[in-house]
DNA sequence: CACCGTCAAGTCGCA
DNA sequence: TGCGACTTGACGGTG
């Protein structure tokens, strides 16, 4: 069982991808961005390896306009060596990677130009994985596509167009239920007919259900479509954002809800891809909650969360400190539940200033007079509602960098 | 340097 | 028939 996250890592140094617009996509810019994005991918892979994360989705934007005539660079030859280096790091750490073309890659369209672009886009995704020398268990996840007023012929067209794909693309392609068009039942029928694996997505099934079967039921149905060469069965797991419309991914994984789900499926041998806004943060959380670890892990996590908690709730901050006192225990679920409680608190100016002062404590003796003046001005501006908290945090982050406070540089305080 | 409109894709639903 | 919504983060131009 591995738990992973998609595309981006938050709070990781030098881990931002770049892109460009079509009209700026000249050879020089495309080369530079590809080079940059490969370095970014490598940094994220190294972060994953260091944090015991064994499942990761690579962003489709890795090579800008990778499947468009706008980009006619032989990028996989130009960067062959870089792909091999990164691919080796992936393999050496035991990581499984995947890719997932977006909603605009539609293989079953009645418009043949659209289909042609979809085929080219799948070729591109496959070439990225091939260039990394990723095994056949590293999949490309695709939705079935549109309905066009006739589900039966639309599904038949998917089957026909699938046959047009190259063998190495076919070997990686898996299909997923979506939140509007094709329910898990229809995707399963298609997967069985084509003999390709099916990825079950729990939130899509909640938005676009068929019958009232449990997640566990559909997961075991999908399990039958995964052959040995395809690797472990994969599913997508996400939770509804309570304040946004149906189908929106939550900011973070609510640990209690996740553990309830996990209790039902832990007997299966699954890889779980999380789709969640805070990415690696919830991923680390879920890994910590489902594996045998010790309190050192929680103390490390606490070091990163503590000021983010303090600025929302001093009382929960104290409660967590007490929870971590007993070094023989590993109260992981309680720990994260308390953090979640703090993160959902409304912002309170007094608490926010208090936390900012705690962080300022790292610098107040070493800071220059100019920095001291600037900090107190930002604080009083914030109290008078003349500026926002972001400005204070931005300054504190800069100081952390300048004075080499690596403990603070890793803090999630600067992310929220 | 902060802010916000634009980009890029294909389909569906509603005038 | 045509256009807005859907989705996403970063670009890129403005003030």
Short mmCIF file of C-alpha atoms (C1' of nucleotides) in Angstrom, two decimals:
data_model
loop_
_atom_site.label_atom_id
_atom_site.label_comp_id
_atom_site.label_asym_id
_atom_site.label_seq_id
_atom_site.Cartn_x
_atom_site.Cartn_y
_atom_site.Cartn_z
CA UNK A 1 0.00 0.00 0.00
CA UNK A 2 1.44 3.35 -1.06
CA UNK A 3 -0.16 6.76 -0.65
CA UNK A 4 0.75 9.55 -3.06
CA UNK A 5 -0.12 13.03 -4.28
CA UNK A 6 -0.45 14.84 -7.59
CA UNK A 7 1.85 17.14 -9.53
CA UNK A 8 2.99 19.84 -7.09
CA UNK A 9 4.76 19.93 -3.74
CA UNK A 10 3.93 22.78 -1.39
CA UNK A 11 6.52 24.32 0.88
CA UNK A 12 9.39 22.59 -0.91
CA UNK A 13 12.32 24.69 -2.04
CA UNK A 14 12.83 25.17 -5.80
CA UNK A 15 9.78 23.08 -6.62
CA UNK A 16 7.75 25.40 -8.85
CA UNK A 17 6.96 24.52 -12.46
CA UNK A 18 7.02 27.13 -15.20
CA UNK A 19 4.94 27.53 -18.33
CA UNK A 20 4.52 30.03 -21.12
CA UNK A 21 1.86 31.24 -23.51
CA UNK A 22 1.63 30.08 -27.11
CA UNK A 23 2.79 33.36 -28.54
CA UNK A 24 5.95 33.32 -26.41
CA UNK A 25 6.77 29.70 -27.15
CA UNK A 26 9.98 30.08 -29.11
CA UNK A 27 12.86 27.59 -29.12
CA UNK A 28 14.86 29.41 -26.51
CA UNK A 29 11.98 29.81 -24.06
CA UNK A 30 10.77 26.22 -24.49
CA UNK A 31 14.28 24.88 -23.93
CA UNK A 32 14.80 26.99 -20.83
CA UNK A 33 11.42 26.05 -19.31
CA UNK A 34 11.90 22.34 -20.01
CA UNK A 35 15.31 22.45 -18.37
CA UNK A 36 13.87 24.29 -15.38
CA UNK A 37 10.91 21.91 -15.06
CA UNK A 38 13.15 18.85 -15.14
CA UNK A 39 15.20 20.33 -12.30
CA UNK A 40 11.95 21.00 -10.44
CA UNK A 41 10.76 17.43 -11.01
CA UNK A 42 14.08 16.15 -9.73
CA UNK A 43 13.78 18.27 -6.57
CA UNK A 44 10.29 16.93 -5.92
CA UNK A 45 11.39 13.34 -6.53
CA UNK A 46 14.22 13.86 -4.02
CA UNK A 47 11.78 15.33 -1.52
CA UNK A 48 9.47 12.33 -2.01
CA UNK A 49 12.32 9.88 -1.57
CA UNK A 50 13.46 11.62 1.62
CA UNK A 51 9.91 11.57 3.00
CA UNK A 52 9.06 7.96 2.25
CA UNK A 53 6.53 8.89 -0.44
CA UNK A 54 6.29 6.07 -2.97
CA UNK A 55 3.54 7.27 -5.29
CA UNK A 56 3.52 10.46 -7.35
CA UNK A 57 1.72 11.91 -10.38
CA UNK A 58 3.92 13.87 -12.76
CA UNK A 59 2.34 17.06 -14.09
CA UNK A 60 1.28 17.12 -17.75
CA UNK A 61 2.92 20.53 -17.99
CA UNK A 62 6.42 19.09 -17.52
CA UNK A 63 7.30 19.84 -21.14
CA UNK A 64 5.41 22.99 -22.17
CA UNK A 65 3.14 22.31 -25.18
CA UNK A 66 4.64 18.84 -25.20
CA UNK A 67 2.02 17.47 -27.57
CA UNK A 68 1.41 20.59 -29.64
CA UNK A 69 2.96 21.63 -32.97
CA UNK A 70 3.88 24.85 -31.11
CA UNK A 71 6.70 22.79 -29.60
CA UNK A 72 8.63 20.95 -32.29
CA UNK A 73 11.79 20.53 -30.23
CA UNK A 74 13.22 17.00 -30.02
CA UNK A 75 13.02 17.44 -26.23
CA UNK A 76 13.33 13.77 -25.36
CA UNK A 77 16.63 13.64 -27.25
CA UNK A 78 17.90 17.02 -26.01
CA UNK A 79 17.26 16.01 -22.39
CA UNK A 80 17.72 12.25 -22.71
CA UNK A 81 20.43 12.23 -20.03
CA UNK A 82 18.37 14.27 -17.59
CA UNK A 83 15.36 12.00 -18.01
CA UNK A 84 17.58 8.98 -17.33
CA UNK A 85 19.07 10.55 -14.19
CA UNK A 86 15.64 11.43 -12.82
CA UNK A 87 14.23 8.06 -13.85
CA UNK A 88 17.02 6.35 -11.94
CA UNK A 89 16.21 8.32 -8.79
CA UNK A 90 12.58 7.30 -9.14
CA UNK A 91 13.47 3.65 -9.55
CA UNK A 92 16.12 3.62 -6.80
CA UNK A 93 13.66 5.01 -4.25
CA UNK A 94 11.01 2.44 -5.17
CA UNK A 95 8.62 5.14 -6.34
CA UNK A 96 5.76 4.55 -8.76
CA UNK A 97 4.89 7.51 -10.98
CA UNK A 98 1.90 8.20 -13.21
CA UNK A 99 0.42 10.89 -15.43
CA UNK A 100 -3.09 12.19 -16.00
CA UNK A 101 -4.07 14.22 -19.08
CA UNK A 102 -6.73 16.80 -18.29
CA UNK A 103 -10.40 17.00 -19.21
CA UNK A 104 -9.55 18.40 -22.63
CA UNK A 105 -7.93 15.23 -23.91
CA UNK A 106 -10.92 13.44 -25.42
CA UNK A 107 -10.32 10.18 -27.22
CA UNK A 108 -13.97 9.46 -28.05
CA UNK A 109 -14.85 12.74 -29.75
CA UNK A 110 -16.85 12.59 -33.01
CA UNK A 111 -14.49 15.28 -34.28
CA UNK A 112 -11.50 13.53 -35.79
CA UNK A 113 -9.18 16.51 -35.23
CA UNK A 114 -9.94 16.32 -31.51
CA UNK A 115 -9.22 12.59 -31.54
CA UNK A 116 -5.98 13.17 -33.41
CA UNK A 117 -4.85 15.67 -30.78
CA UNK A 118 -5.86 13.25 -28.02
CA UNK A 119 -3.76 10.51 -29.61
CA UNK A 120 -0.81 12.91 -29.87
CA UNK A 121 -1.30 13.98 -26.27
CA UNK A 122 -1.29 10.37 -25.08
CA UNK A 123 1.87 9.80 -27.14
CA UNK A 124 3.45 12.76 -25.34
CA UNK A 125 2.54 11.47 -21.88
CA UNK A 126 3.86 8.06 -22.81
CA UNK A 127 7.11 9.50 -24.15
CA UNK A 128 7.73 11.26 -20.83
CA UNK A 129 7.31 7.98 -18.94
CA UNK A 130 9.30 6.03 -21.53
CA UNK A 131 12.12 8.61 -21.35
CA UNK A 132 12.26 8.07 -17.59
CA UNK A 133 12.43 4.33 -18.30
CA UNK A 134 9.42 3.90 -16.04
CA UNK A 135 7.94 0.40 -16.00
CA UNK A 136 4.54 -0.63 -17.30
CA UNK A 137 3.07 -0.20 -13.82
CA UNK A 138 3.53 3.56 -14.30
CA UNK A 139 0.17 4.45 -15.80
CA UNK A 140 -1.55 7.16 -17.80
CA UNK A 141 -5.00 7.80 -16.34
CA UNK A 142 -7.71 8.99 -18.75
CA UNK A 143 -11.42 9.76 -18.59
CA UNK A 144 -13.64 8.16 -21.19
CA UNK A 145 -14.83 11.51 -22.61
CA UNK A 146 -18.11 12.98 -23.84
CA UNK A 147 -21.59 11.53 -24.39
CA UNK A 148 -22.78 13.42 -27.52
CA UNK A 149 -26.44 12.44 -26.96
CA UNK A 150 -25.65 8.77 -27.48
CA UNK A 151 -23.73 6.94 -24.78
CA UNK A 152 -23.64 3.65 -26.62
CA UNK A 153 -22.03 4.96 -29.77
CA UNK A 154 -19.75 7.28 -27.77
CA UNK A 155 -18.45 4.27 -25.83
CA UNK A 156 -18.06 2.28 -29.04
CA UNK A 157 -16.07 5.15 -30.49
CA UNK A 158 -13.81 5.06 -27.42
CA UNK A 159 -13.13 1.38 -28.05
CA UNK A 160 -12.43 1.96 -31.75
CA UNK A 161 -10.10 4.89 -31.10
CA UNK A 162 -8.28 3.01 -28.35
CA UNK A 163 -7.34 0.51 -31.06
CA UNK A 164 -5.55 3.29 -32.93
CA UNK A 165 -3.09 3.83 -30.07
CA UNK A 166 0.48 2.56 -30.17
CA UNK A 167 1.27 -0.57 -28.22
CA UNK A 168 3.36 1.23 -25.55
CA UNK A 169 0.56 3.75 -24.99
CA UNK A 170 -2.02 0.96 -24.70
CA UNK A 171 0.18 -0.77 -22.12
CA UNK A 172 0.06 2.31 -19.89
CA UNK A 173 -3.51 3.49 -20.41
CA UNK A 174 -6.04 3.07 -17.62
CA UNK A 175 -9.50 4.65 -17.38
CA UNK A 176 -11.29 6.41 -14.54
CA UNK A 177 -14.91 7.22 -13.67
CA UNK A 178 -15.70 10.94 -13.91
CA UNK A 179 -18.05 13.23 -12.00
CA UNK A 180 -20.52 13.99 -14.82
CA UNK A 181 -20.53 11.64 -17.79
CA UNK A 182 -19.44 8.09 -17.12
CA UNK A 183 -20.15 6.31 -13.86
CA UNK A 184 -17.92 3.59 -12.49
CA UNK A 185 -20.30 0.92 -13.82
CA UNK A 186 -19.94 2.11 -17.42
CA UNK A 187 -16.18 2.60 -17.11
CA UNK A 188 -15.87 -0.92 -15.72
CA UNK A 189 -17.78 -2.36 -18.66
CA UNK A 190 -15.47 -0.53 -21.03
CA UNK A 191 -12.37 -1.58 -19.10
CA UNK A 192 -13.42 -5.21 -19.11
CA UNK A 193 -14.27 -5.10 -22.83
CA UNK A 194 -10.86 -3.63 -23.69
CA UNK A 195 -8.98 -5.58 -21.02
CA UNK A 196 -7.56 -2.40 -19.46
CA UNK A 197 -7.39 -1.50 -15.75
CA UNK A 198 -9.95 0.80 -14.13
CA UNK A 199 -9.17 3.48 -11.54
CA UNK A 200 -11.97 4.08 -9.04
CA UNK A 201 -12.42 7.68 -7.86
CA UNK A 202 -14.55 7.91 -4.70
CA UNK A 203 -15.53 11.59 -4.98
CA UNK A 204 -16.48 11.25 -8.66
CA UNK A 205 -18.63 8.31 -7.67
CA UNK A 206 -20.32 10.40 -4.97
CA UNK A 207 -21.11 13.10 -7.55
CA UNK A 208 -22.04 10.69 -10.32
CA UNK A 209 -23.21 7.50 -8.63
CA UNK A 210 -24.75 4.34 -9.95
CA UNK A 211 -26.84 2.52 -7.41
CA UNK A 212 -25.83 2.74 -3.76
CA UNK A 213 -22.90 0.35 -3.59
CA UNK A 214 -20.05 1.10 -1.21
CA UNK A 215 -16.59 2.31 -2.17
CA UNK A 216 -15.30 -1.08 -1.11
CA UNK A 217 -17.65 -2.85 -3.51
CA UNK A 218 -16.47 -0.86 -6.53
CA UNK A 219 -12.84 -1.17 -5.51
CA UNK A 220 -13.09 -4.94 -5.45
CA UNK A 221 -14.87 -4.89 -8.85
CA UNK A 222 -12.09 -2.75 -10.31
CA UNK A 223 -9.48 -5.02 -8.76
CA UNK A 224 -10.38 -7.69 -11.32
CA UNK A 225 -9.21 -5.42 -14.15
CA UNK A 226 -5.65 -5.11 -12.78
CA UNK A 227 -3.23 -7.72 -14.12
CA UNK A 228 0.18 -8.57 -12.62
CA UNK A 229 2.07 -6.52 -15.25
CA UNK A 230 -0.05 -3.44 -14.40
CA UNK A 231 1.28 -3.29 -10.86
CA UNK A 232 -0.85 -2.73 -7.77
CA UNK A 233 -4.43 -1.59 -8.22
CA UNK A 234 -4.67 2.21 -8.10
CA UNK A 235 -7.51 4.33 -6.83
CA UNK A 236 -8.07 8.07 -6.47
CA UNK A 237 -9.20 9.28 -3.08
CA UNK A 238 -10.46 12.76 -2.25
CA UNK A 239 -12.86 14.50 0.10
CA UNK A 240 -15.54 17.10 -0.52
CA UNK A 241 -14.63 20.70 0.35
CA UNK A 242 -17.40 21.62 2.81
CA UNK A 243 -17.59 25.26 1.73
CA UNK A 244 -17.40 24.81 -2.03
CA UNK A 245 -19.64 23.22 -4.61
CA UNK A 246 -20.15 19.51 -5.04
CA UNK A 247 -17.08 17.70 -6.36
CA UNK A 248 -14.50 20.28 -5.23
CA UNK A 249 -11.47 18.79 -3.55
CA UNK A 250 -10.91 19.69 0.10
CA UNK A 251 -8.06 21.88 1.36
CA UNK A 252 -6.71 19.02 3.44
CA UNK A 253 -7.57 15.39 4.09
CA UNK A 254 -9.70 15.07 7.23
CA UNK A 255 -7.91 12.32 9.06
CA UNK A 256 -10.89 10.74 10.80
CA UNK A 257 -12.83 10.41 7.55
CA UNK A 258 -9.75 9.01 5.83
CA UNK A 259 -9.12 6.43 8.56
CA UNK A 260 -12.73 5.30 8.32
CA UNK A 261 -12.26 4.73 4.58
CA UNK A 262 -8.88 3.13 5.13
CA UNK A 263 -10.36 0.70 7.64
CA UNK A 264 -12.65 -0.63 4.92
CA UNK A 265 -10.01 -1.05 2.22
CA UNK A 266 -6.79 -1.88 4.04
CA UNK A 267 -7.27 -5.57 3.29
CA UNK A 268 -6.88 -4.84 -0.42
CA UNK A 269 -3.45 -4.26 -1.85
CA UNK A 270 -3.97 -0.71 -3.14
CA UNK A 271 -2.06 2.35 -4.19
CA UNK A 272 -4.01 5.44 -3.13
CA UNK A 273 -3.54 8.69 -5.05
CA UNK A 274 -4.80 11.63 -2.98
CA UNK A 275 -6.35 14.58 -4.78
CA UNK A 276 -6.19 17.44 -2.31
CA UNK A 277 -5.18 21.09 -2.29
CA UNK A 278 -2.39 20.83 0.27
CA UNK A 279 -0.75 17.99 -1.72
CA UNK A 280 2.30 16.52 0.08
CA UNK A 281 1.15 17.80 3.48
CA UNK A 282 -1.92 15.57 3.57
CA UNK A 283 0.08 12.81 1.91
CA UNK A 284 2.64 12.76 4.74
CA UNK A 285 -0.22 12.90 7.22
CA UNK A 286 -1.96 9.84 5.74
CA UNK A 287 1.30 7.90 5.51
CA UNK A 288 2.04 8.65 9.16
CA UNK A 289 -1.47 7.52 10.14
CA UNK A 290 -1.26 4.19 8.34
CA UNK A 291 2.22 2.95 9.11
CA UNK A 292 4.08 1.95 12.25
CA UNK A 293 6.15 4.93 13.22
CA UNK A 294 7.35 6.60 16.42
CA UNK A 295 6.89 9.89 18.16
CA UNK A 296 10.00 11.41 16.55
CA UNK A 297 7.99 11.64 13.34
CA UNK A 298 5.26 13.61 15.10
CA UNK A 299 7.77 15.91 16.74
CA UNK A 300 9.22 16.65 13.32
CA UNK A 301 5.73 17.36 11.96
CA UNK A 302 4.93 19.47 15.00
CA UNK A 303 7.99 21.58 14.31
CA UNK A 304 6.54 22.46 10.91
CA UNK A 305 2.93 23.00 12.01
CA UNK A 306 3.40 24.69 15.40
CA UNK A 307 3.34 28.37 14.43
CA UNK A 308 0.48 27.79 12.00
CA UNK A 309 -1.43 26.26 14.93
CA UNK A 310 -0.38 28.95 17.41
CA UNK A 311 -1.71 31.75 15.23
CA UNK A 312 -5.14 30.11 15.08
CA UNK A 313 -5.48 28.67 18.55
CA UNK A 314 -3.13 29.03 21.52
CA UNK A 315 -5.25 26.54 23.49
CA UNK A 316 -4.94 23.81 20.84
CA UNK A 317 -1.23 24.63 20.68
CA UNK A 318 -0.94 23.84 24.39
CA UNK A 319 -3.08 20.72 24.04
CA UNK A 320 -0.81 19.33 21.31
CA UNK A 321 2.29 20.05 23.40
CA UNK A 322 0.80 17.98 26.21
CA UNK A 323 -0.20 15.22 23.81
CA UNK A 324 3.42 14.82 22.69
CA UNK A 325 4.87 14.64 26.21
CA UNK A 326 4.65 10.87 26.54
CA UNK A 327 7.52 9.64 24.37
CA UNK A 328 6.35 6.01 24.51
CA UNK A 329 3.11 6.68 22.67
CA UNK A 330 2.29 7.45 19.05
CA UNK A 331 -1.02 9.38 19.20
CA UNK A 332 -0.99 10.15 15.49
CA UNK A 333 -4.70 10.48 14.71
CA UNK A 334 -5.41 12.66 17.76
CA UNK A 335 -2.41 14.81 16.84
CA UNK A 336 -3.65 15.56 13.34
CA UNK A 337 -7.25 16.01 14.47
CA UNK A 338 -6.11 18.77 16.85
CA UNK A 339 -4.16 20.42 14.04
CA UNK A 340 -7.20 20.26 11.77
CA UNK A 341 -9.25 21.84 14.55
CA UNK A 342 -6.83 24.76 14.67
CA UNK A 343 -6.69 25.14 10.88
CA UNK A 344 -10.46 25.55 10.66
CA UNK A 345 -10.54 28.34 13.28
CA UNK A 346 -11.36 31.84 12.15
CA UNK A 347 -8.47 34.28 12.08
CA UNK A 348 -8.01 36.29 15.26
CA UNK A 349 -5.73 39.32 15.16
CA UNK A 350 -4.43 38.93 18.69
CA UNK A 351 -3.49 35.31 18.09
CA UNK A 352 -1.92 36.16 14.74
CA UNK A 353 0.27 38.87 16.29
CA UNK A 354 1.21 36.54 19.12
CA UNK A 355 2.45 33.90 16.66
CA UNK A 356 4.28 36.51 14.58
CA UNK A 357 6.05 37.73 17.75
CA UNK A 358 7.11 34.14 18.53
CA UNK A 359 8.69 33.85 15.09
CA UNK A 360 10.20 37.32 15.42
CA UNK A 361 11.86 36.03 18.58
CA UNK A 362 14.37 34.19 16.37
CA UNK A 363 15.62 37.52 15.00
CA UNK A 364 14.97 40.26 17.52
CA UNK A 365 18.51 40.20 18.87
CA UNK A 366 20.30 39.87 15.54
CA UNK A 367 18.06 42.02 13.34
CA UNK A 368 19.30 45.43 12.20
CA UNK A 369 17.64 48.59 13.52
CA UNK A 370 16.02 49.06 10.12
CA UNK A 371 14.51 45.56 10.28
CA UNK A 372 13.26 46.18 13.83
CA UNK A 373 11.54 49.38 12.71
CA UNK A 374 10.05 47.70 9.68
CA UNK A 375 8.67 44.82 11.74
CA UNK A 376 7.00 47.05 14.33
CA UNK A 377 5.53 49.20 11.57
CA UNK A 378 4.07 46.13 9.81
CA UNK A 379 2.62 44.90 13.10
CA UNK A 380 0.95 48.21 13.94
CA UNK A 381 -0.33 48.58 10.35
CA UNK A 382 -1.84 45.13 10.63
CA UNK A 383 -3.49 45.97 13.97
CA UNK A 384 -5.01 49.11 12.42
CA UNK A 385 -6.23 47.03 9.43
CA UNK A 386 -3.98 48.98 7.11
CA UNK A 387 -2.19 45.93 5.75
CA UNK A 388 -2.59 42.20 5.86
CA UNK A 389 -0.84 39.42 7.68
CA UNK A 390 0.80 38.25 4.46
CA UNK A 391 3.19 41.21 4.56
CA UNK A 392 4.38 40.31 8.05
CA UNK A 393 4.85 36.67 7.05
CA UNK A 394 6.68 37.65 3.90
CA UNK A 395 9.13 39.70 5.95
CA UNK A 396 9.62 36.92 8.51
CA UNK A 397 10.24 34.44 5.71
CA UNK A 398 12.88 36.72 4.19
CA UNK A 399 14.58 37.06 7.56
CA UNK A 400 14.54 33.27 8.01
CA UNK A 401 16.36 33.01 4.72
CA UNK A 402 18.79 35.84 5.45
CA UNK A 403 19.74 34.56 8.91
CA UNK A 404 19.71 30.91 7.86
CA UNK A 405 16.98 29.73 10.26
CA UNK A 406 16.37 26.39 8.54
CA UNK A 407 13.89 25.35 11.25
CA UNK A 408 11.68 28.27 10.22
CA UNK A 409 12.24 27.86 6.49
CA UNK A 410 10.52 24.46 6.70
CA UNK A 411 7.59 25.85 8.67
CA UNK A 412 4.05 25.57 7.32
CA UNK A 413 3.39 28.92 9.05
CA UNK A 414 4.35 30.61 5.78
CA UNK A 415 1.94 28.54 3.68
CA UNK A 416 -1.41 29.48 5.20
"C1'" DC B 1 5.95 45.00 -6.35
"C1'" DA B 2 1.06 44.09 -5.92
"C1'" DC B 3 -2.84 43.20 -8.53
"C1'" DC B 4 -5.86 41.03 -11.79
"C1'" DG B 5 -7.18 39.75 -16.44
"C1'" DT B 6 -5.81 36.18 -19.68
"C1'" DC B 7 -4.47 31.85 -21.34
"C1'" DA B 8 -5.20 26.94 -23.17
"C1'" DA B 9 -8.02 22.89 -23.86
"C1'" DG B 10 -13.40 20.34 -25.38
"C1'" DT B 11 -18.08 19.56 -23.91
"C1'" DC B 12 -22.44 20.57 -22.17
"C1'" DG B 13 -26.34 23.36 -21.01
"C1'" DC B 14 -28.96 27.22 -21.70
"C1'" DA B 15 -30.61 31.26 -24.37
"C1'" DT C 1 -26.03 29.11 -33.22
"C1'" DG C 2 -23.31 30.89 -29.96
"C1'" DC C 3 -21.55 31.67 -25.62
"C1'" DG C 4 -20.68 30.99 -20.51
"C1'" DA C 5 -19.23 27.60 -17.13
"C1'" DC C 6 -16.14 24.34 -15.93
"C1'" DT C 7 -10.68 24.01 -14.27
"C1'" DT C 8 -5.84 25.39 -13.10
"C1'" DG C 9 -1.61 27.88 -11.95
"C1'" DA C 10 1.28 30.78 -13.91
"C1'" DC C 11 2.03 34.28 -17.24
"C1'" DG C 12 2.19 39.08 -18.41
"C1'" DG C 13 0.69 43.63 -18.59
"C1'" DT C 14 -0.94 47.63 -15.69
"C1'" DG C 15 -0.71 50.92 -12.04
#
